Short mmCIF file of C-alpha atoms in Angstrom, two decimals:
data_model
loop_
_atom_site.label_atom_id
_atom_site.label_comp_id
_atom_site.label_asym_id
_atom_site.label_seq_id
_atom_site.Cartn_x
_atom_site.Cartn_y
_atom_site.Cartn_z
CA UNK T 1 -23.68 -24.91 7.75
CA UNK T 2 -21.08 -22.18 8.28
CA UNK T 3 -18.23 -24.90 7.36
CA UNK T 4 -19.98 -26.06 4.09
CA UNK T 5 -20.25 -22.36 2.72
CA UNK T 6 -16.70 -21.57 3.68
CA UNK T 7 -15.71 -24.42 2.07
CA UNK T 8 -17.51 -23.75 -1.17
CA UNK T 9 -16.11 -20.26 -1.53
CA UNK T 10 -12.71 -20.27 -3.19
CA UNK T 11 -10.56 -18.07 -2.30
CA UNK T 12 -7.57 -16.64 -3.52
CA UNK T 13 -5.04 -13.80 -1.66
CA UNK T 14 -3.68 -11.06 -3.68
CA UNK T 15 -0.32 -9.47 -1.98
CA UNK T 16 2.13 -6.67 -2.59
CA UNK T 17 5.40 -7.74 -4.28
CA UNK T 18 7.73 -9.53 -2.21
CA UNK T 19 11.17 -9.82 -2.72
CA UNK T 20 11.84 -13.67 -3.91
CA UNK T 21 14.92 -14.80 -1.43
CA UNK T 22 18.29 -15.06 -3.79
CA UNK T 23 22.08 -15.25 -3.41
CA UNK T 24 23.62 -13.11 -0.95
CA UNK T 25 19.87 -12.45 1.03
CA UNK T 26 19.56 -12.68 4.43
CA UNK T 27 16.44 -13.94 6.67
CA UNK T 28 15.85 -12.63 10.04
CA UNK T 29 13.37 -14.56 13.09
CA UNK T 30 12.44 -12.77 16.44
CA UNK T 31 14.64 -13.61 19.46
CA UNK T 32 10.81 -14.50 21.21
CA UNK T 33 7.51 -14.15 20.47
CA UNK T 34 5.97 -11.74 23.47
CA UNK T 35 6.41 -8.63 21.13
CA UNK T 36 3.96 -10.32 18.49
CA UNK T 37 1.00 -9.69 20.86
CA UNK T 38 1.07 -6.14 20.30
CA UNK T 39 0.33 -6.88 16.75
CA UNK T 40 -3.00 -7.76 14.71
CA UNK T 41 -4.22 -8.24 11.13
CA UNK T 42 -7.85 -7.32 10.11
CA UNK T 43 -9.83 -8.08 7.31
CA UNK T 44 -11.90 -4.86 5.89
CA UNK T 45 -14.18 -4.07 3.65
CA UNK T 46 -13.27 -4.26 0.29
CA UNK T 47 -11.92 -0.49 -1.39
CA UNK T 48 -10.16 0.87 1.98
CA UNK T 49 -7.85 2.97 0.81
CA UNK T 50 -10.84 4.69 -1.26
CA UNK T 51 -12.73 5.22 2.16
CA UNK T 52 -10.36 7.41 3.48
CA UNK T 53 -7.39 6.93 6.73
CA UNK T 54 -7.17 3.36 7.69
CA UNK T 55 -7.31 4.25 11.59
CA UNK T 56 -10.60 5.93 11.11
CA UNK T 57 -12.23 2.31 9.31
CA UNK T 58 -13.07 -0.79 11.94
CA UNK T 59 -11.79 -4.24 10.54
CA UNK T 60 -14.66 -6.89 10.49
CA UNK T 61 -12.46 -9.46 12.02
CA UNK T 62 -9.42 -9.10 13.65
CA UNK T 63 -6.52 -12.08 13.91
CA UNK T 64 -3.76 -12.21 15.89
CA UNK T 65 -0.01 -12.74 14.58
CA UNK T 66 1.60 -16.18 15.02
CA UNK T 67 4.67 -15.71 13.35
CA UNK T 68 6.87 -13.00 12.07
CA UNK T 69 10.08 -12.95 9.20
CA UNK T 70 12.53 -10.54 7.37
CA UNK T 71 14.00 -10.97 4.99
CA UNK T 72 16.53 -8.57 3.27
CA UNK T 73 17.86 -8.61 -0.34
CA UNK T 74 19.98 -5.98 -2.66
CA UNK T 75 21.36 -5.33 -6.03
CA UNK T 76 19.76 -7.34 -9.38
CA UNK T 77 16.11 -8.23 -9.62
CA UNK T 78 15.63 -6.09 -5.91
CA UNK T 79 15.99 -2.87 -7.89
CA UNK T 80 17.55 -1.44 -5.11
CA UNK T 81 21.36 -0.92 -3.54
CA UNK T 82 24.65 -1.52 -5.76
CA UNK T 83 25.99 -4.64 -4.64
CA UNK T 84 24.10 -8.64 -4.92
CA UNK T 85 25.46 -9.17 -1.06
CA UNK T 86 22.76 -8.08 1.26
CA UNK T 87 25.19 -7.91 4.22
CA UNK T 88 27.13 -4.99 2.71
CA UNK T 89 23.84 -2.58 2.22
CA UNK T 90 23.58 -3.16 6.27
CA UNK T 91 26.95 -2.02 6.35
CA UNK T 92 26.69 1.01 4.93
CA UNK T 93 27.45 4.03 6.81
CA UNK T 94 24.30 6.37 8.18
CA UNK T 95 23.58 8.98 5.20
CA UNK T 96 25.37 6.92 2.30
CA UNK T 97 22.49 6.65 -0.50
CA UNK T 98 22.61 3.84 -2.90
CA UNK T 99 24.15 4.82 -6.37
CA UNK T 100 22.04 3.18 -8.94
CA UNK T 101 18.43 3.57 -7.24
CA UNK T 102 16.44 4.94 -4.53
CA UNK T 103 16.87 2.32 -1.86
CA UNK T 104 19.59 0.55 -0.24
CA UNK T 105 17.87 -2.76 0.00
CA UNK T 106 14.38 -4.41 0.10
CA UNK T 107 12.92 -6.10 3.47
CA UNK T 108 10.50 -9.14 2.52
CA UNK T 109 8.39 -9.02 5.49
CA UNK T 110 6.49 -12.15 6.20
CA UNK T 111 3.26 -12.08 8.90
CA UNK T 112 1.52 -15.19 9.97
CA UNK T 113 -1.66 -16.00 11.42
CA UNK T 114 -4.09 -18.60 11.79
CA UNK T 115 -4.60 -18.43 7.67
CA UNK T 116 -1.05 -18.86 6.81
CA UNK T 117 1.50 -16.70 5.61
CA UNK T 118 0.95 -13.07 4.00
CA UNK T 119 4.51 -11.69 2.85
CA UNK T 120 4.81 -8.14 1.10
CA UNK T 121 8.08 -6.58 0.25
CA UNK T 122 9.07 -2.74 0.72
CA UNK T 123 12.08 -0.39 -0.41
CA UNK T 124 14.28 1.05 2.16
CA UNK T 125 16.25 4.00 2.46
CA UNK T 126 19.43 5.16 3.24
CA UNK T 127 20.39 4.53 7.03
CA UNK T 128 20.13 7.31 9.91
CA UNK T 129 21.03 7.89 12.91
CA UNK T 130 21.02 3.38 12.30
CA UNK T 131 17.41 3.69 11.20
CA UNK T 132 16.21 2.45 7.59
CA UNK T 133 12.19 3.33 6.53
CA UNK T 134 11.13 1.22 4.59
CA UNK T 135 7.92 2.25 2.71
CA UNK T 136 5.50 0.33 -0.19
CA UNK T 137 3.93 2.17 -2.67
CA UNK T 138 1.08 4.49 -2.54
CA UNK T 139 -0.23 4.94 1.21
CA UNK T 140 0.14 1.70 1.56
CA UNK T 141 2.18 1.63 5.29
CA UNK T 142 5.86 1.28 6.39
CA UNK T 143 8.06 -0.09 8.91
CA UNK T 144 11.42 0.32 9.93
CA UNK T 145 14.58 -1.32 10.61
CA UNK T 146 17.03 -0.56 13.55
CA UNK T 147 20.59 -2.04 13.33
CA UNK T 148 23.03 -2.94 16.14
CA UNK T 149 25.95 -4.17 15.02
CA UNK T 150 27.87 -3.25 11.66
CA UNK T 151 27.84 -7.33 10.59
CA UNK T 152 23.56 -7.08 10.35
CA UNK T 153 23.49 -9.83 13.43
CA UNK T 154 20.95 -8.27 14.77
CA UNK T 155 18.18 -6.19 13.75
CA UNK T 156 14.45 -4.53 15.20
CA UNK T 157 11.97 -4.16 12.97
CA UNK T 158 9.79 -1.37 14.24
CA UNK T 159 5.78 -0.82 13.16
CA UNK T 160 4.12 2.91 13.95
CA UNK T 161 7.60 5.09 14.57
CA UNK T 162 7.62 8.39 13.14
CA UNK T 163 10.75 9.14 11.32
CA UNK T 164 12.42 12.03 12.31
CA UNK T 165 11.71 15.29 10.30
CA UNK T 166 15.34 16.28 10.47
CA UNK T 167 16.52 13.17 8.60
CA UNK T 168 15.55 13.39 4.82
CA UNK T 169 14.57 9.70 3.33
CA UNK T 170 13.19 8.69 0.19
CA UNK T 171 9.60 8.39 2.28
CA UNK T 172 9.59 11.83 3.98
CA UNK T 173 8.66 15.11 2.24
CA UNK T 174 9.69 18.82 3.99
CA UNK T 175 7.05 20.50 4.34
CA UNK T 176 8.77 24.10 3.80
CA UNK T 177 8.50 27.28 5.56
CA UNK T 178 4.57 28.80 5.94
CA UNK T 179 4.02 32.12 4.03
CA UNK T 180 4.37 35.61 5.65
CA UNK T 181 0.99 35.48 7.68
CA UNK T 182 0.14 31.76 7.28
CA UNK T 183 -0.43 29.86 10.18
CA UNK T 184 1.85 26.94 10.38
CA UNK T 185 -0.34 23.60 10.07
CA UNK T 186 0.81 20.10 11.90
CA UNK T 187 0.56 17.20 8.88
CA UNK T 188 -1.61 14.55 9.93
CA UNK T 189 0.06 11.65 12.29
CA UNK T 190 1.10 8.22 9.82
CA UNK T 191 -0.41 5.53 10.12
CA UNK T 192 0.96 2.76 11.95
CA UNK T 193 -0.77 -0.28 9.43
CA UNK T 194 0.56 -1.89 6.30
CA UNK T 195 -1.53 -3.63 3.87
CA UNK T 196 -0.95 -6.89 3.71
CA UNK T 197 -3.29 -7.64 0.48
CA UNK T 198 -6.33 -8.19 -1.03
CA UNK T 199 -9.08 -11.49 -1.02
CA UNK T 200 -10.79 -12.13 -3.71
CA UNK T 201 -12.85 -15.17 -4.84
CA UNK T 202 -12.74 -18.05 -7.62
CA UNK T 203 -14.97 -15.38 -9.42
CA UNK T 204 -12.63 -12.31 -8.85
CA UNK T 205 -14.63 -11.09 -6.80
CA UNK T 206 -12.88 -9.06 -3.90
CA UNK T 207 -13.96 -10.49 -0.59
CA UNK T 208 -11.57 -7.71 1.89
CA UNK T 209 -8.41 -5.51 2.25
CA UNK T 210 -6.88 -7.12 4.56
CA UNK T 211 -3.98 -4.67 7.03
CA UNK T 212 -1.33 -5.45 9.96
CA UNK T 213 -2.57 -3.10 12.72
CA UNK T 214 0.19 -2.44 15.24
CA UNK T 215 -1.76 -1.54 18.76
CA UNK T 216 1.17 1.04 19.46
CA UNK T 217 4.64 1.23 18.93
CA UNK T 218 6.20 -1.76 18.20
CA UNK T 219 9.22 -3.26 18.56
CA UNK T 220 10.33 -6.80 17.40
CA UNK T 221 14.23 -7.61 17.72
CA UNK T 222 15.39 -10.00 15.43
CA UNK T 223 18.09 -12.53 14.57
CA UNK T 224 19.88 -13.45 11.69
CA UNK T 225 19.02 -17.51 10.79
#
């Protein structure tokens, strides 16, 4: 009975923009898979984001991750970084802004599960300290890329690190000095999940929000394809 009214609902996934791959893009796999397990996607009530912190809401199911990509692209229809060859906005040095935009390149991040693929795409900043955030709109979540090697070879994408407060980025805000008097207030902790998208049925109907929940810090290295 369950199989014959899952099968009559149609249903279709709404996503964040992801970058389409083009000339000059580079795609990135993990080296294993034992760092996926500290990773989850849940499916939420419909409206999250109007409910308040996602950390504070409890997921109604909860998938584990299969699979994991990256993909990174620059210049023309990415809106972000100067130059069409992805490998150069890796290259840049740590604290050299793009010229024509915000970001230095977009990171197509792909998640898989036991529904399939879910990709969503996200501008990143300038590097420091050879750390990139990379943030989607609204409070939507970020992630962040670690280089080790000036050619891009090999990357880390990183879920729930805080960026330090010392480095400005496109995705962090000073918060100033207090007022004479004013007690100095700690801003809340991030949150560690990126939404992955929206379900809605053949009606329009939305069905969930559904959000990668990293358990912790985590730390995925990657390698170029």
């Amino acid at each position: 009975m369950m199989r014959t009214e899952w099968a009559a609902l149609a249903v279709c996934w709404v996503m964040l923009p992801a970058t389409a791959l083009a000339a000059g893009s580079l795609t990135y796999q993990p080296t294993g898979t034992a760092a996926l397990a500290g990773l989850l996607v849940g499916d939420f009530k419909p409206g999250t984001l109007d409910r308040g912190p996602i950390d504070a809401q409890t997921p109604a199911v909860r998938r584990v991750v299969t699979g994991l990509s990256v993909s990174i692209s620059a210049g023309g229809e990415s809106g972000c970084g100067d130059a069409e060859d992805a490998s150069l906005a890796l290259a840049l040095p740590n604290g050299s802004p793009a010229v024509t935009a915000d970001c230095i390149f977009v990171a197509g991040l792909s998640i898989t599960t036991e529904r399939g693929p879910q990709q969503i795409g996200a501008q990143c900043d300038a590097w420091h300290n050879d750390l990139s955030v990379c943030s989607m709109d609204g409070d939507t979540g970020a992630f962040t890329l670690r280089r080790h090697t000036s050619d891009g070879a090999a990357l880390d994408v990183i879920f729930g690190l805080t960026p330090d407060a010392d480095q400005p980025t496109a995705s962090v805000t000073p918060l100033g000095t207090p007022a004479s008097g004013e007690a100095a207030s700690l801003p809340p902790a991030p949150s560690r999940a990126v939404l992955l998208g929206s379900v809605f049925d053949d009606e329009g109907r939305a069905i969930s929000d559904v959000w990668l929940l990293p358990q912790s810090e985590v730390t995925v290295p990657l390698k170029r394809e």
